[in-house]
GROMACS .gro file of N, CA, C and O in nm:
model
  468
    1MET      N    1  -4.880   0.837  -3.253
    1MET     CA    2  -4.764   0.863  -3.338
    1MET      C    3  -4.638   0.856  -3.252
    1MET      O    4  -4.631   0.917  -3.147
    2THR      N    5  -4.542   0.784  -3.301
    2THR     CA    6  -4.416   0.773  -3.228
    2THR      C    7  -4.313   0.873  -3.275
    2THR      O    8  -4.219   0.904  -3.204
    3GLY      N    9  -4.328   0.922  -3.396
    3GLY     CA   10  -4.233   1.020  -3.449
    3GLY      C   11  -4.102   0.956  -3.488
    3GLY      O   12  -4.084   0.835  -3.484
    4SER      N   13  -4.010   1.040  -3.530
    4SER     CA   14  -3.878   0.997  -3.576
    4SER      C   15  -3.770   1.059  -3.487
    4SER      O   16  -3.796   1.152  -3.411
    5SER      N   17  -3.650   1.006  -3.502
    5SER     CA   18  -3.538   1.052  -3.422
    5SER      C   19  -3.425   1.102  -3.512
    5SER      O   20  -3.428   1.083  -3.634
    6ILE      N   21  -3.326   1.159  -3.451
    6ILE     CA   22  -3.207   1.204  -3.523
    6ILE      C   23  -3.140   1.084  -3.590
    6ILE      O   24  -3.100   1.091  -3.706
    7SER      N   25  -3.131   0.973  -3.519
    7SER     CA   26  -3.068   0.854  -3.578
    7SER      C   27  -3.149   0.803  -3.697
    7SER      O   28  -3.091   0.754  -3.794
    8ASP      N   29  -3.283   0.815  -3.693
    8ASP     CA   30  -3.364   0.778  -3.810
    8ASP      C   31  -3.323   0.860  -3.931
    8ASP      O   32  -3.303   0.807  -4.041
    9PHE      N   33  -3.309   0.991  -3.913
    9PHE     CA   34  -3.272   1.076  -4.026
    9PHE      C   35  -3.136   1.037  -4.082
    9PHE      O   36  -3.120   1.021  -4.203
   10PHE      N   37  -3.038   1.020  -3.995
   10PHE     CA   38  -2.904   0.982  -4.043
   10PHE      C   39  -2.906   0.846  -4.113
   10PHE      O   40  -2.843   0.828  -4.217
   11GLU      N   41  -2.978   0.750  -4.057
   11GLU     CA   42  -2.986   0.618  -4.119
   11GLU      C   43  -3.048   0.626  -4.258
   11GLU      O   44  -3.002   0.559  -4.352
   12LEU      N   45  -3.153   0.705  -4.273
   12LEU     CA   46  -3.219   0.719  -4.403
   12LEU      C   47  -3.127   0.788  -4.504
   12LEU      O   48  -3.111   0.742  -4.617
   13ALA      N   49  -3.067   0.898  -4.463
   13ALA     CA   50  -2.979   0.972  -4.554
   13ALA      C   51  -2.859   0.888  -4.596
   13ALA      O   52  -2.818   0.890  -4.712
   14ASP      N   53  -2.806   0.810  -4.502
   14ASP     CA   54  -2.688   0.730  -4.531
   14ASP      C   55  -2.715   0.616  -4.630
   14ASP      O   56  -2.622   0.560  -4.688
   15GLN      N   57  -2.841   0.581  -4.651
   15GLN     CA   58  -2.876   0.477  -4.748
   15GLN      C   59  -2.872   0.529  -4.893
   15GLN      O   60  -2.874   0.449  -4.986
   16LEU      N   61  -2.867   0.659  -4.910
   16LEU     CA   62  -2.869   0.718  -5.044
   16LEU      C   63  -2.726   0.733  -5.096
   16LEU      O   64  -2.634   0.763  -5.019
   17PRO      N   65  -2.707   0.714  -5.226
   17PRO     CA   66  -2.571   0.718  -5.283
   17PRO      C   67  -2.501   0.852  -5.264
   17PRO      O   68  -2.561   0.958  -5.280
   18LYS      N   69  -2.373   0.842  -5.228
   18LYS     CA   70  -2.279   0.955  -5.225
   18LYS      C   71  -2.317   1.066  -5.128
   18LYS      O   72  -2.284   1.182  -5.148
   19VAL      N   73  -2.387   1.031  -5.020
   19VAL     CA   74  -2.424   1.130  -4.920
   19VAL      C   75  -2.306   1.152  -4.825
   19VAL      O   76  -2.240   1.057  -4.783
   20THR      N   77  -2.282   1.277  -4.793
   20THR     CA   78  -2.180   1.314  -4.695
   20THR      C   79  -2.244   1.396  -4.585
   20THR      O   80  -2.345   1.463  -4.607
   21ARG      N   81  -2.183   1.388  -4.467
   21ARG     CA   82  -2.229   1.466  -4.352
   21ARG      C   83  -2.112   1.542  -4.295
   21ARG      O   84  -2.003   1.487  -4.283
   22VAL      N   85  -2.136   1.667  -4.257
   22VAL     CA   86  -2.033   1.749  -4.194
   22VAL      C   87  -2.093   1.812  -4.069
   22VAL      O   88  -2.198   1.877  -4.076
   23ASP      N   89  -2.025   1.792  -3.957
   23ASP     CA   90  -2.066   1.854  -3.832
   23ASP      C   91  -1.998   1.990  -3.824
   23ASP      O   92  -1.876   1.999  -3.813
   24THR      N   93  -2.077   2.096  -3.833
   24THR     CA   94  -2.022   2.231  -3.831
   24THR      C   95  -2.002   2.283  -3.689
   24THR      O   96  -1.951   2.393  -3.671
   25GLY      N   97  -2.047   2.206  -3.592
   25GLY     CA   98  -2.041   2.251  -3.453
   25GLY      C   99  -2.175   2.305  -3.406
   25GLY      O  100  -2.210   2.291  -3.290
   26ARG      N  101  -2.250   2.365  -3.495
   26ARG     CA  102  -2.383   2.418  -3.462
   26ARG      C  103  -2.494   2.332  -3.521
   26ARG      O  104  -2.604   2.327  -3.469
   27TYR      N  105  -2.464   2.268  -3.633
   27TYR     CA  106  -2.562   2.183  -3.702
   27TYR      C  107  -2.486   2.087  -3.793
   27TYR      O  108  -2.366   2.103  -3.815
   28TRP      N  109  -2.556   1.988  -3.844
   28TRP     CA  110  -2.501   1.895  -3.941
   28TRP      C  111  -2.546   1.937  -4.079
   28TRP      O  112  -2.663   1.969  -4.100
   29ARG      N  113  -2.456   1.937  -4.175
   29ARG     CA  114  -2.486   1.964  -4.315
   29ARG      C  115  -2.483   1.830  -4.388
   29ARG      O  116  -2.387   1.755  -4.378
   30VAL      N  117  -2.590   1.799  -4.461
   30VAL     CA  118  -2.602   1.673  -4.534
   30VAL      C  119  -2.607   1.707  -4.682
   30VAL      O  120  -2.689   1.790  -4.726
   31ALA      N  121  -2.518   1.643  -4.760
   31ALA     CA  122  -2.502   1.682  -4.900
   31ALA      C  123  -2.485   1.560  -4.990
   31ALA      O  124  -2.456   1.450  -4.944
   32VAL      N  125  -2.503   1.585  -5.119
   32VAL     CA  126  -2.473   1.487  -5.223
   32VAL      C  127  -2.400   1.562  -5.334
   32VAL      O  128  -2.442   1.669  -5.376
   33GLY      N  129  -2.288   1.507  -5.378
   33GLY     CA  130  -2.211   1.574  -5.482
   33GLY      C  131  -2.166   1.714  -5.443
   33GLY      O  132  -2.156   1.802  -5.528
   34GLY      N  133  -2.144   1.736  -5.314
   34GLY     CA  134  -2.101   1.867  -5.267
   34GLY      C  135  -2.212   1.971  -5.255
   34GLY      O  136  -2.187   2.084  -5.218
   35ARG      N  137  -2.335   1.930  -5.283
   35ARG     CA  138  -2.450   2.022  -5.277
   35ARG      C  139  -2.542   1.982  -5.162
   35ARG      O  140  -2.585   1.868  -5.152
   36THR      N  141  -2.574   2.077  -5.079
   36THR     CA  142  -2.654   2.052  -4.959
   36THR      C  143  -2.799   2.023  -4.993
   36THR      O  144  -2.860   2.092  -5.074
   37PHE      N  145  -2.854   1.920  -4.928
   37PHE     CA  146  -2.998   1.893  -4.939
   37PHE      C  147  -3.065   1.888  -4.802
   37PHE      O  148  -3.187   1.879  -4.793
   38GLY      N  149  -2.986   1.895  -4.695
   38GLY     CA  150  -3.046   1.892  -4.563
   38GLY      C  151  -2.954   1.946  -4.456
   38GLY      O  152  -2.832   1.949  -4.472
   39TYR      N  153  -3.016   1.990  -4.348
   39TYR     CA  154  -2.946   2.035  -4.228
   39TYR      C  155  -3.014   1.969  -4.109
   39TYR      O  156  -3.135   1.950  -4.110
   40LEU      N  157  -2.937   1.936  -4.007
   40LEU     CA  158  -2.995   1.879  -3.886
   40LEU      C  159  -2.945   1.958  -3.765
   40LEU      O  160  -2.825   1.982  -3.753
   41TRP      N  161  -3.040   1.999  -3.681
   41TRP     CA  162  -3.007   2.068  -3.556
   41TRP      C  163  -3.042   1.975  -3.442
   41TRP      O  164  -3.160   1.953  -3.411
   42GLU      N  165  -2.940   1.920  -3.379
   42GLU     CA  166  -2.961   1.825  -3.270
   42GLU      C  167  -3.037   1.884  -3.151
   42GLU      O  168  -3.129   1.820  -3.099
   43PRO      N  169  -3.002   2.006  -3.104
   43PRO     CA  170  -3.070   2.057  -2.984
   43PRO      C  171  -3.222   2.071  -3.000
   43PRO      O  172  -3.296   2.055  -2.903
   44THR      N  173  -3.268   2.099  -3.123
   44THR     CA  174  -3.411   2.119  -3.144
   44THR      C  175  -3.480   1.996  -3.204
   44THR      O  176  -3.602   1.994  -3.215
   45GLY      N  177  -3.404   1.894  -3.243
   45GLY     CA  178  -3.463   1.776  -3.305
   45GLY      C  179  -3.535   1.808  -3.434
   45GLY      O  180  -3.643   1.756  -3.461
   46THR      N  181  -3.474   1.897  -3.513
   46THR     CA  182  -3.534   1.938  -3.639
   46THR      C  183  -3.435   1.919  -3.754
   46THR      O  184  -3.314   1.923  -3.734
   47VAL      N  185  -3.491   1.900  -3.872
   47VAL     CA  186  -3.411   1.898  -3.994
   47VAL      C  187  -3.470   1.999  -4.091
   47VAL      O  188  -3.590   2.024  -4.091
   48GLY      N  189  -3.383   2.058  -4.172
   48GLY     CA  190  -3.426   2.144  -4.282
   48GLY      C  191  -3.401   2.066  -4.410
   48GLY      O  192  -3.290   2.018  -4.432
   49LEU      N  193  -3.504   2.051  -4.491
   49LEU     CA  194  -3.492   1.972  -4.613
   49LEU      C  195  -3.537   2.051  -4.735
   49LEU      O  196  -3.637   2.122  -4.731
   50LYS      N  197  -3.464   2.034  -4.841
   50LYS     CA  198  -3.495   2.097  -4.969
   50LYS      C  199  -3.621   2.031  -5.027
   50LYS      O  200  -3.632   1.908  -5.027
   51GLN      N  201  -3.713   2.112  -5.074
   51GLN     CA  202  -3.836   2.064  -5.138
   51GLN      C  203  -3.870   2.160  -5.252
   51GLN      O  204  -3.807   2.264  -5.267
   52THR      N  205  -3.969   2.126  -5.329
   52THR     CA  206  -4.020   2.223  -5.425
   52THR      C  207  -4.099   2.327  -5.346
   52THR      O  208  -4.145   2.299  -5.234
   53ILE      N  209  -4.116   2.444  -5.401
   53ILE     CA  210  -4.194   2.547  -5.331
   53ILE      C  211  -4.338   2.503  -5.309
   53ILE      O  212  -4.391   2.518  -5.198
   54PRO      N  213  -4.406   2.444  -5.410
   54PRO     CA  214  -4.543   2.397  -5.383
   54PRO      C  215  -4.549   2.293  -5.271
   54PRO      O  216  -4.641   2.296  -5.189
   55GLU      N  217  -4.453   2.203  -5.264
   55GLU     CA  218  -4.452   2.103  -5.157
   55GLU      C  219  -4.425   2.168  -5.023
   55GLU      O  220  -4.489   2.134  -4.922
   56GLN      N  221  -4.333   2.262  -5.018
   56GLN     CA  222  -4.305   2.335  -4.895
   56GLN      C  223  -4.433   2.399  -4.842
   56GLN      O  224  -4.469   2.384  -4.725
   57LEU      N  225  -4.503   2.471  -4.928
   57LEU     CA  226  -4.625   2.542  -4.887
   57LEU      C  227  -4.735   2.445  -4.846
   57LEU      O  228  -4.807   2.471  -4.749
   58ALA      N  229  -4.748   2.333  -4.917
   58ALA     CA  230  -4.850   2.235  -4.883
   58ALA      C  231  -4.824   2.171  -4.746
   58ALA      O  232  -4.916   2.155  -4.665
   59LEU      N  233  -4.699   2.135  -4.720
   59LEU     CA  234  -4.664   2.075  -4.591
   59LEU      C  235  -4.695   2.170  -4.476
   59LEU      O  236  -4.755   2.131  -4.376
   60VAL      N  237  -4.654   2.295  -4.491
   60VAL     CA  238  -4.674   2.394  -4.385
   60VAL      C  239  -4.823   2.421  -4.363
   60VAL      O  240  -4.870   2.431  -4.249
   61ALA      N  241  -4.899   2.431  -4.472
   61ALA     CA  242  -5.043   2.458  -4.461
   61ALA      C  243  -5.116   2.341  -4.396
   61ALA      O  244  -5.208   2.360  -4.316
   62GLU      N  245  -5.073   2.219  -4.428
   62GLU     CA  246  -5.140   2.100  -4.378
   62GLU      C  247  -5.111   2.072  -4.231
   62GLU      O  248  -5.200   2.034  -4.155
   63ARG      N  249  -4.983   2.090  -4.190
   63ARG     CA  250  -4.943   2.057  -4.053
   63ARG      C  251  -4.843   2.157  -3.998
   63ARG      O  252  -4.725   2.129  -3.982
   64PRO      N  253  -4.890   2.279  -3.967
   64PRO     CA  254  -4.798   2.383  -3.919
   64PRO      C  255  -4.732   2.350  -3.785
   64PRO      O  256  -4.630   2.409  -3.751
   65GLU      N  257  -4.787   2.255  -3.712
   65GLU     CA  258  -4.725   2.214  -3.586
   65GLU      C  259  -4.601   2.127  -3.610
   65GLU      O  260  -4.518   2.110  -3.520
   66THR      N  261  -4.588   2.074  -3.730
   66THR     CA  262  -4.476   1.986  -3.764
   66THR      C  263  -4.380   2.048  -3.864
   66THR      O  264  -4.260   2.023  -3.858
   67PHE      N  265  -4.431   2.129  -3.955
   67PHE     CA  266  -4.351   2.187  -4.063
   67PHE      C  267  -4.356   2.339  -4.056
   67PHE      O  268  -4.458   2.397  -4.021
   68GLU      N  269  -4.244   2.401  -4.094
   68GLU     CA  270  -4.244   2.547  -4.109
   68GLU      C  271  -4.152   2.586  -4.224
   68GLU      O  272  -4.059   2.512  -4.260
   69VAL      N  273  -4.181   2.700  -4.283
   69VAL     CA  274  -4.098   2.751  -4.390
   69VAL      C  275  -3.963   2.788  -4.332
   69VAL      O  276  -3.955   2.859  -4.232
   70GLN      N  277  -3.857   2.739  -4.397
   70GLN     CA  278  -3.722   2.777  -4.355
   70GLN      C  279  -3.675   2.894  -4.441
   70GLN      O  280  -3.647   3.000  -4.390
   71PHE      N  281  -3.667   2.872  -4.573
   71PHE     CA  282  -3.632   2.978  -4.666
   71PHE      C  283  -3.657   2.926  -4.807
   71PHE      O  284  -3.686   2.808  -4.827
   72THR      N  285  -3.648   3.014  -4.904
   72THR     CA  286  -3.652   2.974  -5.045
   72THR      C  287  -3.522   3.017  -5.109
   72THR      O  288  -3.462   3.118  -5.071
   73SER      N  289  -3.477   2.936  -5.206
   73SER     CA  290  -3.352   2.965  -5.274
   73SER      C  291  -3.348   2.891  -5.406
   73SER      O  292  -3.375   2.770  -5.410
   74GLY      N  293  -3.316   2.962  -5.513
   74GLY     CA  294  -3.300   2.898  -5.643
   74GLY      C  295  -3.423   2.824  -5.689
   74GLY      O  296  -3.411   2.721  -5.754
   75GLY      N  297  -3.540   2.871  -5.655
   75GLY     CA  298  -3.663   2.806  -5.697
   75GLY      C  299  -3.705   2.689  -5.609
   75GLY      O  300  -3.800   2.618  -5.641
   76PHE      N  301  -3.636   2.669  -5.497
   76PHE     CA  302  -3.670   2.561  -5.406
   76PHE      C  303  -3.716   2.619  -5.273
   76PHE      O  304  -3.672   2.726  -5.232
   77GLY      N  305  -3.804   2.547  -5.207
   77GLY     CA  306  -3.853   2.586  -5.076
   77GLY      C  307  -3.801   2.490  -4.971
   77GLY      O  308  -3.829   2.372  -4.976
   78TRP      N  309  -3.723   2.540  -4.879
   78TRP     CA  310  -3.671   2.458  -4.771
   78TRP      C  311  -3.771   2.457  -4.657
   78TRP      O  312  -3.832   2.559  -4.626
   79VAL      N  313  -3.790   2.341  -4.599
   79VAL     CA  314  -3.889   2.325  -4.493
   79VAL      C  315  -3.822   2.267  -4.368
   79VAL      O  316  -3.737   2.179  -4.377
   80VAL      N  317  -3.856   2.324  -4.253
   80VAL     CA  318  -3.811   2.271  -4.125
   80VAL      C  319  -3.909   2.161  -4.085
   80VAL      O  320  -4.031   2.180  -4.089
   81VAL      N  321  -3.854   2.045  -4.048
   81VAL     CA  322  -3.935   1.930  -4.006
   81VAL      C  323  -3.904   1.899  -3.861
   81VAL      O  324  -3.788   1.875  -3.825
   82ARG      N  325  -4.005   1.902  -3.777
   82ARG     CA  326  -3.989   1.858  -3.638
   82ARG      C  327  -3.994   1.705  -3.638
   82ARG      O  328  -4.098   1.646  -3.667
   83LEU      N  329  -3.882   1.643  -3.608
   83LEU     CA  330  -3.871   1.497  -3.622
   83LEU      C  331  -3.976   1.422  -3.540
   83LEU      O  332  -4.027   1.320  -3.586
   84GLY      N  333  -4.010   1.472  -3.425
   84GLY     CA  334  -4.110   1.405  -3.342
   84GLY      C  335  -4.249   1.405  -3.403
   84GLY      O  336  -4.336   1.328  -3.360
   85GLY      N  337  -4.271   1.488  -3.506
   85GLY     CA  338  -4.403   1.499  -3.568
   85GLY      C  339  -4.420   1.418  -3.696
   85GLY      O  340  -4.525   1.425  -3.758
   86VAL      N  341  -4.317   1.343  -3.736
   86VAL     CA  342  -4.327   1.262  -3.858
   86VAL      C  343  -4.283   1.119  -3.830
   86VAL      O  344  -4.188   1.095  -3.756
   87GLU      N  345  -4.355   1.025  -3.887
   87GLU     CA  346  -4.316   0.885  -3.879
   87GLU      C  347  -4.197   0.862  -3.971
   87GLU      O  348  -4.173   0.939  -4.065
   88ARG      N  349  -4.126   0.754  -3.948
   88ARG     CA  350  -4.006   0.724  -4.026
   88ARG      C  351  -4.035   0.712  -4.175
   88ARG      O  352  -3.957   0.759  -4.257
   89ASP      N  353  -4.149   0.652  -4.215
   89ASP     CA  354  -4.178   0.637  -4.358
   89ASP      C  355  -4.200   0.773  -4.425
   89ASP      O  356  -4.157   0.794  -4.538
   90GLU      N  357  -4.263   0.866  -4.356
   90GLU     CA  358  -4.280   1.001  -4.412
   90GLU      C  359  -4.145   1.073  -4.418
   90GLU      O  360  -4.115   1.142  -4.517
   91LEU      N  361  -4.064   1.057  -4.316
   91LEU     CA  362  -3.930   1.117  -4.317
   91LEU      C  363  -3.847   1.059  -4.432
   91LEU      O  364  -3.772   1.132  -4.497
   92ALA      N  365  -3.863   0.930  -4.460
   92ALA     CA  366  -3.793   0.868  -4.573
   92ALA      C  367  -3.832   0.934  -4.704
   92ALA      O  368  -3.746   0.965  -4.788
   93GLU      N  369  -3.960   0.960  -4.724
   93GLU     CA  370  -4.007   1.026  -4.846
   93GLU      C  371  -3.952   1.167  -4.857
   93GLU      O  372  -3.906   1.208  -4.964
   94LEU      N  373  -3.955   1.243  -4.750
   94LEU     CA  374  -3.907   1.381  -4.751
   94LEU      C  375  -3.756   1.386  -4.775
   94LEU      O  376  -3.707   1.470  -4.853
   95THR      N  377  -3.682   1.296  -4.712
   95THR     CA  378  -3.537   1.291  -4.728
   95THR      C  379  -3.500   1.251  -4.870
   95THR      O  380  -3.412   1.311  -4.933
   96PHE      N  381  -3.570   1.151  -4.923
   96PHE     CA  382  -3.544   1.104  -5.060
   96PHE      C  383  -3.573   1.215  -5.161
   96PHE      O  384  -3.494   1.238  -5.253
   97GLU      N  385  -3.682   1.286  -5.142
   97GLU     CA  386  -3.716   1.394  -5.235
   97GLU      C  387  -3.612   1.505  -5.230
   97GLU      O  388  -3.571   1.559  -5.333
   98ALA      N  389  -3.565   1.540  -5.111
   98ALA     CA  390  -3.460   1.642  -5.099
   98ALA      C  391  -3.333   1.597  -5.171
   98ALA      O  392  -3.269   1.675  -5.243
   99TRP      N  393  -3.297   1.470  -5.153
   99TRP     CA  394  -3.180   1.414  -5.220
   99TRP      C  395  -3.200   1.416  -5.372
   99TRP      O  396  -3.111   1.458  -5.446
  100ARG      N  397  -3.317   1.373  -5.419
  100ARG     CA  398  -3.345   1.369  -5.564
  100ARG      C  399  -3.339   1.508  -5.628
  100ARG      O  400  -3.297   1.522  -5.743
  101LEU      N  401  -3.382   1.609  -5.556
  101LEU     CA  402  -3.378   1.746  -5.608
  101LEU      C  403  -3.236   1.800  -5.618
  101LEU      O  404  -3.214   1.904  -5.680
  102THR      N  405  -3.142   1.730  -5.559
  102THR     CA  406  -3.005   1.780  -5.547
  102THR      C  407  -2.902   1.694  -5.619
  102THR      O  408  -2.802   1.745  -5.669
  103ALA      N  409  -2.925   1.565  -5.625
  103ALA     CA  410  -2.826   1.469  -5.676
  103ALA      C  411  -2.803   1.485  -5.826
  103ALA      O  412  -2.894   1.522  -5.900
  104PRO      N  413  -2.681   1.456  -5.872
  104PRO     CA  414  -2.653   1.455  -6.016
  104PRO      C  415  -2.735   1.347  -6.087
  104PRO      O  416  -2.771   1.245  -6.028
  105ALA      N  417  -2.762   1.370  -6.214
  105ALA     CA  418  -2.847   1.279  -6.293
  105ALA      C  419  -2.798   1.135  -6.290
  105ALA      O  420  -2.878   1.042  -6.283
  106ALA      N  421  -2.668   1.115  -6.295
  106ALA     CA  422  -2.613   0.978  -6.294
  106ALA      C  423  -2.652   0.904  -6.167
  106ALA      O  424  -2.681   0.783  -6.171
  107LEU      N  425  -2.655   0.973  -6.053
  107LEU     CA  426  -2.695   0.910  -5.928
  107LEU      C  427  -2.844   0.881  -5.926
  107LEU      O  428  -2.888   0.780  -5.871
  108LEU      N  429  -2.922   0.970  -5.987
  108LEU     CA  430  -3.067   0.947  -5.995
  108LEU      C  431  -3.095   0.821  -6.073
  108LEU      O  432  -3.180   0.739  -6.035
  109ASP      N  433  -3.024   0.803  -6.184
  109ASP     CA  434  -3.040   0.683  -6.265
  109ASP      C  435  -3.000   0.559  -6.188
  109ASP      O  436  -3.066   0.455  -6.196
  110LEU      N  437  -2.893   0.568  -6.111
  110LEU     CA  438  -2.844   0.456  -6.032
  110LEU      C  439  -2.944   0.416  -5.925
  110LEU      O  440  -2.970   0.297  -5.904
  111ARG      N  441  -3.003   0.512  -5.857
  111ARG     CA  442  -3.093   0.486  -5.744
  111ARG      C  443  -3.234   0.450  -5.789
  111ARG      O  444  -3.302   0.370  -5.725
  112GLY      N  445  -3.283   0.513  -5.895
  112GLY     CA  446  -3.422   0.491  -5.934
  112GLY      C  447  -3.516   0.553  -5.834
  112GLY      O  448  -3.485   0.655  -5.771
  113ASP      N  449  -3.631   0.490  -5.814
  113ASP     CA  450  -3.733   0.543  -5.723
  113ASP      C  451  -3.738   0.471  -5.589
  113ASP      O  452  -3.837   0.483  -5.516
  114GLU      N  453  -3.633   0.399  -5.556
  114GLU     CA  454  -3.633   0.320  -5.432
  114GLU      C  455  -3.609   0.410  -5.311
  114GLU      O  456  -3.503   0.471  -5.296
  115LEU      N  457  -3.710   0.418  -5.225
  115LEU     CA  458  -3.699   0.496  -5.103
  115LEU      C  459  -3.605   0.428  -5.004
  115LEU      O  460  -3.596   0.305  -5.001
  116PRO      N  461  -3.537   0.507  -4.921
  116PRO     CA  462  -3.463   0.445  -4.811
  116PRO      C  463  -3.564   0.386  -4.712
  116PRO      O  464  -3.680   0.425  -4.709
  117ARG      N  465  -3.517   0.292  -4.632
  117ARG     CA  466  -3.609   0.227  -4.536
  117ARG      C  467  -3.572   0.262  -4.395
  117ARG      O  468  -3.514   0.213  -4.319
   0.00000   0.00000   0.00000
C-alpha cells in the first residue's frame, strides 16, 4: 500500500463543486456552501471527514489503525483518517461522501454520482 498524501486530499476535494479551503493556522477547514465537511491537519497527515454514524463505526471497527472516531454531531459521525493508510481511490470515496452529506441539493444534482479522481 502506498497510501495517500495531503496533496491527494486537496486535489480530490478541489474537484467537487463550490469547495472552499481556509487555513486556520492550526488546520485546514474544507467546506461547501459555508458548511464544513472536512478538516486537515498537516503535522499528523490526517483528515477528519463527515460520515454517517454507521459508516464511522464500521470504518473504525474494520481498520482501527487507519480510522478513529473524531466526534458525533447532528446525527453524523466524523472520522479521523490517517492518509498513509488509505489509497487515493478510497480517499476519493470518503471525501465525496463527506461532501455529499453536506452540499446543498442543487449541487448534488449538478455533480451526480461522479467520484473525484
